[in-house]
Coordinates of C-alpha atoms and ligand atoms in Angstrom, one line a residue:
X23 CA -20.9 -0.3 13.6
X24 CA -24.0 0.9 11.8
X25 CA -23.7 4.0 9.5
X26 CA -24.5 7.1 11.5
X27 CA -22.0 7.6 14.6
X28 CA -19.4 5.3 14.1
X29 CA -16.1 5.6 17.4
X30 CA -12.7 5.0 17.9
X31 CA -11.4 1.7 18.8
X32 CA -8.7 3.0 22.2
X33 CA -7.3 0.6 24.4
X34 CA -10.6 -2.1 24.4
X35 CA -12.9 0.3 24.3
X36 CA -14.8 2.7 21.9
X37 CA -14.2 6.2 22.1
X38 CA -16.1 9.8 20.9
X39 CA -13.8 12.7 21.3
X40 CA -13.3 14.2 24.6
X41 CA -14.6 17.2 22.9
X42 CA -17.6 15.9 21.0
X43 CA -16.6 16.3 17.4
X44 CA -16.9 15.1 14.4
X45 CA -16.2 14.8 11.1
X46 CA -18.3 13.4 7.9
X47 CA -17.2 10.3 5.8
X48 CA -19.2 11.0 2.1
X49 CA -20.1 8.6 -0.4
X50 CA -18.3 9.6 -3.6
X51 CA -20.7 8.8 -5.6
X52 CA -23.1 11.2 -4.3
X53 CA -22.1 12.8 -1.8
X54 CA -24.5 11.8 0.7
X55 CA -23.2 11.8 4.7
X56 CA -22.7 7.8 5.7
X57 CA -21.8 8.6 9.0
X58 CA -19.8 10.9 11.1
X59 CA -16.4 10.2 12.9
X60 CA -14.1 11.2 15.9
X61 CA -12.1 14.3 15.9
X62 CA -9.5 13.2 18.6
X63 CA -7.3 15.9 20.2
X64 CA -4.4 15.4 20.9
X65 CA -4.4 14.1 24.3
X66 CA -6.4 11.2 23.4
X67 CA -3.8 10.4 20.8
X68 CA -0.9 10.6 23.4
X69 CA -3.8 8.2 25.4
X70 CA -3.5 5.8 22.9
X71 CA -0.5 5.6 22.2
X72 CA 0.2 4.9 26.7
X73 CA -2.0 2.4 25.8
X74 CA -0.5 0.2 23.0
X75 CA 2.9 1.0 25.3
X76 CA 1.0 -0.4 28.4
X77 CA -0.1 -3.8 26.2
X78 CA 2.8 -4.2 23.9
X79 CA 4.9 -6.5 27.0
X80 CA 1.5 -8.7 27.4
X81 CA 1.3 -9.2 24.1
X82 CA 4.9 -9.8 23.0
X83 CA 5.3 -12.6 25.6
X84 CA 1.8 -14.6 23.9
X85 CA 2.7 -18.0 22.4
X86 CA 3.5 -17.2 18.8
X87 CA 0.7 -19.8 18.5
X88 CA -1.6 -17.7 20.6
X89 CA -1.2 -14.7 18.7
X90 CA -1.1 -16.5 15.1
X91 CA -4.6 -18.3 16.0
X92 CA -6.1 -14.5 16.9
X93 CA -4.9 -13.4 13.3
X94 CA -6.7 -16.4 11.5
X95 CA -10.0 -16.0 13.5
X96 CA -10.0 -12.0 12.5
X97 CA -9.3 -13.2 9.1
X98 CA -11.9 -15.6 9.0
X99 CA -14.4 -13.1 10.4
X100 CA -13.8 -10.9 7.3
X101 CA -14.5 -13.5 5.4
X102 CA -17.5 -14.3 7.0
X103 CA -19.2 -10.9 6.8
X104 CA -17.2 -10.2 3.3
X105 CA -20.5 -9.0 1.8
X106 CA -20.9 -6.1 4.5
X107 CA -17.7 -5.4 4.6
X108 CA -17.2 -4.7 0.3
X109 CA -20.9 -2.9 0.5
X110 CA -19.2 -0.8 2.9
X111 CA -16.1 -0.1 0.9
X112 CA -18.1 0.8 -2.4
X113 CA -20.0 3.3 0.0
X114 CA -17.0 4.5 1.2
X115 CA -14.9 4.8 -1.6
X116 CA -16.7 4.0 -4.8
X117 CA -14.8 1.6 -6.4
X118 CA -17.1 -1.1 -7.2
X119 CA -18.5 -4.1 -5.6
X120 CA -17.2 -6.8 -7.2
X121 CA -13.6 -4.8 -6.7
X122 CA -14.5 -3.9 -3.3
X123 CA -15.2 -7.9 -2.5
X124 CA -12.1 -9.4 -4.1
X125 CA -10.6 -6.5 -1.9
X126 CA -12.3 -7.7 1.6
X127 CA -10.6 -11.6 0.4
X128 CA -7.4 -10.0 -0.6
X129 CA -7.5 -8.4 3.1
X130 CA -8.0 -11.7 5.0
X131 CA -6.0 -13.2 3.0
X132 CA -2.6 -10.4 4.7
X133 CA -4.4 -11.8 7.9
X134 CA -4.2 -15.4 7.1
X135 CA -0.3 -14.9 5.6
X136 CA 0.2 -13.5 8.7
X137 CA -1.2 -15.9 11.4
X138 CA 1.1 -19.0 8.8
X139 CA 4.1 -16.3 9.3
X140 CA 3.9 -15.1 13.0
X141 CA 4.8 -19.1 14.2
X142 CA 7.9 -18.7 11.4
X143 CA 10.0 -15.9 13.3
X144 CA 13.2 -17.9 13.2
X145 CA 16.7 -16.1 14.7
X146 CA 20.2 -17.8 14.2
X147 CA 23.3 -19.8 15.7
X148 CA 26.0 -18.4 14.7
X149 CA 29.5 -20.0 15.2
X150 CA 31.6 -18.2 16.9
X151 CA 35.7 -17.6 17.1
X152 CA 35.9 -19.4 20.3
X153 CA 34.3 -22.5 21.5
X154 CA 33.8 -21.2 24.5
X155 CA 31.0 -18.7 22.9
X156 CA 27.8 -18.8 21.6
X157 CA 26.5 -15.8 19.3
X158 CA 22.2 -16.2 19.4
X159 CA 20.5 -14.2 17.0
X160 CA 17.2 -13.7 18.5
X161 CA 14.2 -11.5 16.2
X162 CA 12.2 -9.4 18.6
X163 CA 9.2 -7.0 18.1
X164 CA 10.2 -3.5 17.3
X165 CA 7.6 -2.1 19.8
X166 CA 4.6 -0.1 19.2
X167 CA 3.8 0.2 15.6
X168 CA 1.7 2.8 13.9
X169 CA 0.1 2.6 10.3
X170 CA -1.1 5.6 8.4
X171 CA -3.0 4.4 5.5
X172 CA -4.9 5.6 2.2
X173 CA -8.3 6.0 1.1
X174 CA -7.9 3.5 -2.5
X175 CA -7.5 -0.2 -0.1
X176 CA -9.1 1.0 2.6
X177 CA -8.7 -2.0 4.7
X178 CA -6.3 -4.1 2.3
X179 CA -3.5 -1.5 2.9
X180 CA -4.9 -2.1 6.9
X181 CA -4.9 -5.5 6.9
X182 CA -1.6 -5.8 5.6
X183 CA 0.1 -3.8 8.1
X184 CA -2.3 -4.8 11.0
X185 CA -1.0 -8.7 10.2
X186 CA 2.5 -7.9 10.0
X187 CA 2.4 -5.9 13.1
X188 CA 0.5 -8.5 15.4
X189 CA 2.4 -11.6 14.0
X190 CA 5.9 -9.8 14.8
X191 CA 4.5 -9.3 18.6
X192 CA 4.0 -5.2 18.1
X193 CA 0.7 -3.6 19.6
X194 CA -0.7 -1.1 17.1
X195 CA -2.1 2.0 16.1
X196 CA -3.7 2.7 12.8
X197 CA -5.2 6.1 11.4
X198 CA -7.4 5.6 8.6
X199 CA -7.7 8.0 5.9
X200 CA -10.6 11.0 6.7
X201 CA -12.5 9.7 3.5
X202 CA -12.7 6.1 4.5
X203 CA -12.3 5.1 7.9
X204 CA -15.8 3.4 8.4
X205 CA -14.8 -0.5 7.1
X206 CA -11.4 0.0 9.0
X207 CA -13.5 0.9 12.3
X208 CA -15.2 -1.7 11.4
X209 CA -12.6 -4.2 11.3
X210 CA -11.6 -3.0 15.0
X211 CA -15.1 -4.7 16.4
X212 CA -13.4 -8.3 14.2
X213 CA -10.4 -8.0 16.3
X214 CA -12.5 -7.1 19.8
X215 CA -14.6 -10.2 18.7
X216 CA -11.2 -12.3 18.0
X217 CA -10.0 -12.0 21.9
X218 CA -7.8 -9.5 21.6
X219 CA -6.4 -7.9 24.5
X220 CA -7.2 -4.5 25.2
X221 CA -4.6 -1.6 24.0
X222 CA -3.2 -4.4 21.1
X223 CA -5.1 -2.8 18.3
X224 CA -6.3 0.7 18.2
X225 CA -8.0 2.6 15.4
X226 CA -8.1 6.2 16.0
X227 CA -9.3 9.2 13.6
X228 CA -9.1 12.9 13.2
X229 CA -6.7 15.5 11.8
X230 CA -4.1 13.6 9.9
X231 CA -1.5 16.3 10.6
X232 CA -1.8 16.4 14.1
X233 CA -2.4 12.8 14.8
X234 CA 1.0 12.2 12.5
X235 CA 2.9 14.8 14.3
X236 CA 1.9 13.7 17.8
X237 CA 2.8 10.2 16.8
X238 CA 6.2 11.1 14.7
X239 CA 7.0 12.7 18.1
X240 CA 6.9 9.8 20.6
X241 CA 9.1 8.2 21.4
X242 CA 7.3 5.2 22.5
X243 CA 6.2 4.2 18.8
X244 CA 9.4 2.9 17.1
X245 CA 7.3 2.3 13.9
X246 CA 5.3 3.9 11.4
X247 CA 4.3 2.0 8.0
X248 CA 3.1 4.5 5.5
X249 CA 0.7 4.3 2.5
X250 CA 0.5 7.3 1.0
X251 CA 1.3 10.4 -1.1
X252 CA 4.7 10.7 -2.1
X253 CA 4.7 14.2 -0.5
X254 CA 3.6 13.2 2.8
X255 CA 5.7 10.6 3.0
X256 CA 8.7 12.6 2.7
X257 CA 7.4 14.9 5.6
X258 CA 7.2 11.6 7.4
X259 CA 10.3 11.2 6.8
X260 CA 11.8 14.1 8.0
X261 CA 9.6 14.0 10.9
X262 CA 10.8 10.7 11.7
X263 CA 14.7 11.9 12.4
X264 CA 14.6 12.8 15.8
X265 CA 13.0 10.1 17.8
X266 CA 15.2 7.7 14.9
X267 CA 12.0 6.0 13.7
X268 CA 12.1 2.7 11.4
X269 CA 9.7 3.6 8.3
X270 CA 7.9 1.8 5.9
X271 CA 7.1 4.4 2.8
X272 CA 4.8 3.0 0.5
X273 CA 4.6 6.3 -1.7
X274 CA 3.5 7.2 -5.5
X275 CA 4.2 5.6 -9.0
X276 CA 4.7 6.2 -12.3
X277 CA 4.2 2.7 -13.9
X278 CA 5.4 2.1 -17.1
X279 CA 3.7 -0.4 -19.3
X280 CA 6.1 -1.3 -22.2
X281 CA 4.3 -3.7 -25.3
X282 CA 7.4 -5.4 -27.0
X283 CA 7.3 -6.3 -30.8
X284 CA 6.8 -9.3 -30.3
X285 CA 3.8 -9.3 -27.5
X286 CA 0.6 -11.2 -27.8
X287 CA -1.3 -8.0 -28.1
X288 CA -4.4 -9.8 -27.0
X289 CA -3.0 -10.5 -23.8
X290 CA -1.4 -7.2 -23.5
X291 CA -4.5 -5.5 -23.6
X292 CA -6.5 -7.7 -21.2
X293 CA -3.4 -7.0 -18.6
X294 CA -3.7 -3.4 -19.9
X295 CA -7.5 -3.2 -19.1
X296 CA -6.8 -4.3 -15.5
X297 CA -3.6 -2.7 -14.8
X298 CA -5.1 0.2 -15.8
X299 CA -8.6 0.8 -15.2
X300 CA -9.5 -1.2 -11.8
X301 CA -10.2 1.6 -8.9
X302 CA -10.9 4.3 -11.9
X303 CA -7.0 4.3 -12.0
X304 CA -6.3 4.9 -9.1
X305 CA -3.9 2.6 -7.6
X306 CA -0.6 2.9 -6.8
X307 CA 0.7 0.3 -9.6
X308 CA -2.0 1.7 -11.9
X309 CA -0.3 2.3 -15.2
X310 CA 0.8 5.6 -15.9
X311 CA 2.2 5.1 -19.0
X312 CA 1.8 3.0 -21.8
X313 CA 5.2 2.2 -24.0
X314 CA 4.5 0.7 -27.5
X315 CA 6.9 -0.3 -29.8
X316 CA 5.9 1.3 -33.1
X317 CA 5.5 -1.5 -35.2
X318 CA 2.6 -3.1 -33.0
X319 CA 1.5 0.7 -32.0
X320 CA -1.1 0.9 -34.3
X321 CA -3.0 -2.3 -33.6
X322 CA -2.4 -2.3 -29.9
X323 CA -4.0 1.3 -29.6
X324 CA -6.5 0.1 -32.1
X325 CA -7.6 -2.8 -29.2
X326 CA -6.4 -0.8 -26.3
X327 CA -9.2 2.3 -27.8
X328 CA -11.9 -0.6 -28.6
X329 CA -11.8 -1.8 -24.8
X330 CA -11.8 1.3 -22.9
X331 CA -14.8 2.4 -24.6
X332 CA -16.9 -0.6 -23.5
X333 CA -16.2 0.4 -19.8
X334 CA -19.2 1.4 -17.9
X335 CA -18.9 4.2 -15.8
X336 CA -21.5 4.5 -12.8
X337 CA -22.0 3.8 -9.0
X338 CA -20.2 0.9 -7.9
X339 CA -23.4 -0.5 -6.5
X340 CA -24.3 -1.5 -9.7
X341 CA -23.2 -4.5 -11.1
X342 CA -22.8 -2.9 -14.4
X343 CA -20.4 -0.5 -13.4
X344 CA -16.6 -1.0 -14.3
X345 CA -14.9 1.9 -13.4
X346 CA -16.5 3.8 -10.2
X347 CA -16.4 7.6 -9.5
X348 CA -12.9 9.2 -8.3
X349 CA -12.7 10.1 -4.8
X350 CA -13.2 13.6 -4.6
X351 CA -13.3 16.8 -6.2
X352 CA -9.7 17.5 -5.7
X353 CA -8.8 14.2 -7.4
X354 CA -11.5 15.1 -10.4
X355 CA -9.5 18.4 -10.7
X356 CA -6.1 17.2 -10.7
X357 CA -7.3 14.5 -13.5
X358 CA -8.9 17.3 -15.6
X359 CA -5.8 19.7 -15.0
X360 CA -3.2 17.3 -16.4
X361 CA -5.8 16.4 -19.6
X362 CA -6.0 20.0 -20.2
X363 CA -2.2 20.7 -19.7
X364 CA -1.7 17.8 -21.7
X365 CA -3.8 18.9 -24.5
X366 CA -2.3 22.2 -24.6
X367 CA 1.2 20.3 -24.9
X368 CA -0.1 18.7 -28.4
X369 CA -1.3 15.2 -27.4
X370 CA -4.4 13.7 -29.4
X371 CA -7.2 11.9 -27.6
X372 CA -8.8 9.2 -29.4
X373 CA -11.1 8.3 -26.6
X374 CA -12.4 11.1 -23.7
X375 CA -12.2 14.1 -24.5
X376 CA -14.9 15.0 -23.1
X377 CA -13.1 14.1 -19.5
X378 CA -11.3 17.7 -20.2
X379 CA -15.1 19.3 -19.0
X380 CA -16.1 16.4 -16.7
X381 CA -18.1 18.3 -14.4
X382 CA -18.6 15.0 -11.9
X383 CA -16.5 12.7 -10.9
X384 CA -17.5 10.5 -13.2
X385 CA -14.9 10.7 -15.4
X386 CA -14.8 9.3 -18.8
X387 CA -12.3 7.0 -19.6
X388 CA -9.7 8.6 -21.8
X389 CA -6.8 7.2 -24.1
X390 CA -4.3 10.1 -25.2
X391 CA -1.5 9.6 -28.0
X392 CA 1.4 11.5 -28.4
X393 CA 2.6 11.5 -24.9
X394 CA 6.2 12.6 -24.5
X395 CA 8.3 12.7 -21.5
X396 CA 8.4 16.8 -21.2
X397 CA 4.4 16.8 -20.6
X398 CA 3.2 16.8 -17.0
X399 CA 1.6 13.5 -17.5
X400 CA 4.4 12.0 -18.2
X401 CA 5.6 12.8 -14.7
X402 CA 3.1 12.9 -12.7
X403 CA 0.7 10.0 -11.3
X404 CA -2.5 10.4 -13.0
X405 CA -4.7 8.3 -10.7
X406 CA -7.8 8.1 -13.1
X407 CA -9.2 6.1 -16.1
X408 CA -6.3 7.8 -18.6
X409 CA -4.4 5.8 -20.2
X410 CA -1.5 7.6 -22.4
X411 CA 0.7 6.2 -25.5
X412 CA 4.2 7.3 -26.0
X413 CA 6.0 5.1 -28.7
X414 CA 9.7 3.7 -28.3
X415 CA 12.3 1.5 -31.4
X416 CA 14.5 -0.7 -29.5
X417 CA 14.3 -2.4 -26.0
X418 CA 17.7 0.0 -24.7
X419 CA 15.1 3.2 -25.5
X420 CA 11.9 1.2 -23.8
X421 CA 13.8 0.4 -20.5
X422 CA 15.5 4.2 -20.9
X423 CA 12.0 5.8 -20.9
X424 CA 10.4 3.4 -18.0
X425 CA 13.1 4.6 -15.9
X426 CA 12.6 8.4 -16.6
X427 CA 10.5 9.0 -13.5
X428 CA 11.5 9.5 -10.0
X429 CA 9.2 6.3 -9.2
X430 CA 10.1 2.8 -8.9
X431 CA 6.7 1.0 -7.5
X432 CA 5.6 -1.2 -10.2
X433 CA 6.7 -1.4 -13.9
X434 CA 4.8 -4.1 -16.6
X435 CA 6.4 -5.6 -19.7
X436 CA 4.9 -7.7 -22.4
X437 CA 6.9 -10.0 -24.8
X438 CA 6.7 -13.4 -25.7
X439 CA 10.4 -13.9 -25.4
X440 CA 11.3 -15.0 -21.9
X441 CA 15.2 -14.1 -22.3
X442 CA 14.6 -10.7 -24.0
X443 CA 11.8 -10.0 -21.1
X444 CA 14.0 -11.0 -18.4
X445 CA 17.1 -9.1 -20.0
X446 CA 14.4 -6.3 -19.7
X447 CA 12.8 -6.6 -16.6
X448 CA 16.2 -6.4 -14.8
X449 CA 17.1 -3.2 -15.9
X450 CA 14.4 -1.1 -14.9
X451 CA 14.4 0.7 -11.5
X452 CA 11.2 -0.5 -10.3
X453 CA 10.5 -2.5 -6.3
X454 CA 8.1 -4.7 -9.1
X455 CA 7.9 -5.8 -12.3
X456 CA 4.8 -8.0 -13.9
X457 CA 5.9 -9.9 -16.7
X458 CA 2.6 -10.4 -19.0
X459 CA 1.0 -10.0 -16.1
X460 CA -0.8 -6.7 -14.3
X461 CA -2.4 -9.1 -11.6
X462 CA 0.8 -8.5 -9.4
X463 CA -0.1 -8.0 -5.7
X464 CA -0.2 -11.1 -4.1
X465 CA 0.5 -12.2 -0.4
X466 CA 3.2 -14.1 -0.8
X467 CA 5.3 -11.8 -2.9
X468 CA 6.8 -8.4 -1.5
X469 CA 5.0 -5.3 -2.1
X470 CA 7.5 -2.4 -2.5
X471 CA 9.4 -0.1 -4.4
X472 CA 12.3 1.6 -5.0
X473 CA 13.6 5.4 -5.7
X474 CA 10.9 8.0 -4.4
X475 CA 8.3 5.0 -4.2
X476 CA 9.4 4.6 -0.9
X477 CA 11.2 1.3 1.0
X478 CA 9.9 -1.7 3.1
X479 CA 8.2 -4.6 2.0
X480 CA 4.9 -5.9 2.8
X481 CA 3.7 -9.2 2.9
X482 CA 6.0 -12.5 2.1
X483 CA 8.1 -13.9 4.0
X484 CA 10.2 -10.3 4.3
X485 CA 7.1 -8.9 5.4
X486 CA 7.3 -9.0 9.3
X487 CA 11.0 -7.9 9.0
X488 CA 9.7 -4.1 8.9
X489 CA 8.3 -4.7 12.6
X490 CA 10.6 -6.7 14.3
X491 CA 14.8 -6.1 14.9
X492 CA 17.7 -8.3 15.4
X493 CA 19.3 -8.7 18.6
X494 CA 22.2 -10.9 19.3
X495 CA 23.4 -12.3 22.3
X496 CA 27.1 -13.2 22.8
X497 CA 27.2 -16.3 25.5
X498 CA 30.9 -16.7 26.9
Ligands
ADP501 P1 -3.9 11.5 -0.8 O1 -3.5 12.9 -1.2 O2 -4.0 10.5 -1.9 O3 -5.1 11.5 0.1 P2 -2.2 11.4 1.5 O4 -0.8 11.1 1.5 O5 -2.6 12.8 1.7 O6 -2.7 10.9 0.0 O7 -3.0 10.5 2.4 C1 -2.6 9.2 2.9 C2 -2.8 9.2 4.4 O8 -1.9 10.1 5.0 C3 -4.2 9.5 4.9 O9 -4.4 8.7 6.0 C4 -4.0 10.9 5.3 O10 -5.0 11.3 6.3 C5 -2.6 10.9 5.9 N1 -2.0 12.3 6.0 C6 -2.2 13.4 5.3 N2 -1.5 14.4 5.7 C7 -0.7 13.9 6.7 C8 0.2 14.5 7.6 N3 0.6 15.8 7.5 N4 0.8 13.7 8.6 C9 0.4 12.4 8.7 N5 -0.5 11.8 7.9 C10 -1.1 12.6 6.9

């Protein structure tokens, strides 16, 4: 796909709407038009969908060999054109490029995982009461699987579903978010170029409520993995109940970043600087809130202030640039509505204020003090380059004020004590917790959370659970 008209990826083939329309995907940065999109209607949608029905018993009955060598050679097609690919992303979303390339490895590595996993899918011999039976457990694909994914990974959050999906034996549909859809169109002509059979992978765009409702409807998809806003998710959710849908909710966070008294504050602040800043903040395990025992307070603000202001703020396509634009107006508003209702709530910014007037979407990076757990921030995800201190006096009021969100994606905690960190880590309410570490997404461990963060894993070895189910056979 070249920028301009990019189509829809429906059983083999690609589509315009039936209709003609379109919509425009914009560059962040400066709001230039990259290209313009499908607006399905709904028919088309119900189209696909007959379609990934119509493949899913060809492609369930592949060797599991068949199907993992297809994932590795999509994978090793990202890597292939990785430079496109991330040039695309940064276009697309803004973060920037070398984020947007470590992003394009991170996705073929899902696709790699994925290809090792899909030969792994192991079932059971049970013994049972009576020699004369045999109890089989046998793990089969769930069906037709559909992903709705986010505009932050735009084809990590893909990828990892896509891999999972295919590996398990399910034929799949994906709807991209409006604002980036172009590299996950694009990654519809690496699995077209892979051999893929037609109907097995589909990529489809238009209006996110009436593609989700038409889909939530059928009956015919018995999956939907979602990445998203916690919001939507729960509308998912309720949408979900009367065809008796398996989800998987990847939803908000809140994460809490707690600095122990006796954390190597140098290596807090370099996790800090990652955890928090990487996408302009926003990420889903972005830090939210930063926890500092107030005997180190002082000096880890100190660093934490001394950092954040070296951060270059620009277009992602330069390489100078650290932290990118934010997505779109509505995300520049809701950063500089909850600085504002912050500041009116008594916090003090040592870095940023200027952020409260940002009149781009460039945004400053701020750091607030004086964060308490009345002030919207507190609750709310900020997604943006704000980081905000909030000071605790013993680990049992740390792990009481990580836990005082509705969240539970990721949570972070330094301390150079391994038993006091572990004691820790284990009591807060979070799917993840990085100990000295912010680097926490990786392929082999499960991606989750816990509370309103959602349920499901992705990736690891529990990852192709969410697409497949058990059945047992009873031999007499
Ligand atoms: P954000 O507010 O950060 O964009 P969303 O939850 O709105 O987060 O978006 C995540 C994904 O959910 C996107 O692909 C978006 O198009 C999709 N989406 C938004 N509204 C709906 C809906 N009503 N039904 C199904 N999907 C939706």
């Amino acid at each position: 796909m070249k920028t301009g008209t990019a189509l829809c990826l429906i059983n083999g083939e690609w589509k315009a709407a039936r209709s003609g329309e379109t919509f425009s995907v914009k560059n962040p940065a400066n709001g230039e038009v990259l290209a313009t999109v499908p607006q399905l209607d709904r028919a088309q949608v119900e189209g696909t969908i007959a379609a990934a029905q119509a493949a899913f018993n060809g492609w369930r009955s592949y060797p599991a060999r068949e199907r993992a060598r297809m994932l590795r050679s999509i994978g090793d097609k990202l890597i292939a054109r990785r430079e496109e690919f991330a040039r695309l992303i940064t276009l697309e979303q803004g973060k920037p490029l070398s984020e947007s390339l470590g992003e394009v490895s991170y996705s073929a590595n899902y696709l790699h995982w994925f290809s090792e996993e899909a030969v792994r899918a192991y079932g059971d011999i049970i013994p049972a009461d009576s020699a004369a039976k045999r109890i089989f457990v046998l793990r089969q694909p769930i069906g037709v699987a559909a992903a709705i994914t986010p505009w932050n990974f735009p084809i990590a959050m893909l990828a990892r579903k896509l891999g999972a999906a295919l590996a398990a034996g399910c034929t799949f549909i994906a709807k991209p978010a409006p604002e980036t859809p172009l590299s996950a169109l694009l990654l519809g002509e690496l699995c077209q170029e892979a051999g893929l059979p037609a109907g097995v992978v589909n990529i489809i765009t238009g209006d996110a409520a009436m593609i989700g409702e038409v889909i939530m409807a059928s009956p015919i998809v018995r999956k939907v993995s979602f990445t998203g806003s916690t919001e939507v998710g729960k509308l998912l959710l309720r949408q979900s109940a009367d065809t008796v849908k398996k989800l998987t909710l990847e939803l908000g966070g809140n994460a809490p970043f707690i600095v122990m008294d006796d954390a190597d504050l140098e290596r807090a602040v370099s996790g800090a600087m990652f955890g928090k800043y990487r996408n302009a903040g926003q990420t889903c395990i972005c830090v939210n809130r930063f926890l500092v025992h107030s005997s180190v307070a002082e000096d880890f603000t100190r660093r934490l202030v001394d950092q954040t202001r070296s951060l270059v703020v620009g277009s992602g396509l330069d390489e100078k640039t650290s932290v990118g634009p934010v997505i779109n107006d509505a995300a520049k508003n809701k950063v500089i509505g909850l600085l504002n209702s912050a500041a009116d709530e008594g916090v003090t910014f040592l870095l940023g204020e200027e952020s409260r007037r940002a009149t781009s979407r460039f945004i400053s990076p701020c750091v607030l003090t004086g964060v308490t757990p009345a002030m919207r921030i507190w609750k709310e995800e900020i997604f943006g380059p704000v980081s905000t201190i909030t000071t605790f006096n013993s680990d049992a009021e740390a792990i009481s004020l990580a836990n005082d969100t509705q969240y539970g994606l990721a949570a972070y905690l330094y301390s150079e004590s391994l038993s006091r960190a572990l004691n820790v880590a284990e009591r807060l309410e979070f799917g993840m917790v990085g100990i000295n570490d912010t680097a926490i997404s990786a392929v082999q461990a499960p991606f989750g959370g816990v509370k309103q963060s959602g349920f499901g894993r992705e990736g690891s070895k529990y990852g192709m659970d969410d697409y497949s189910v058990l059945q047992y056979l009873s031999v007499a």
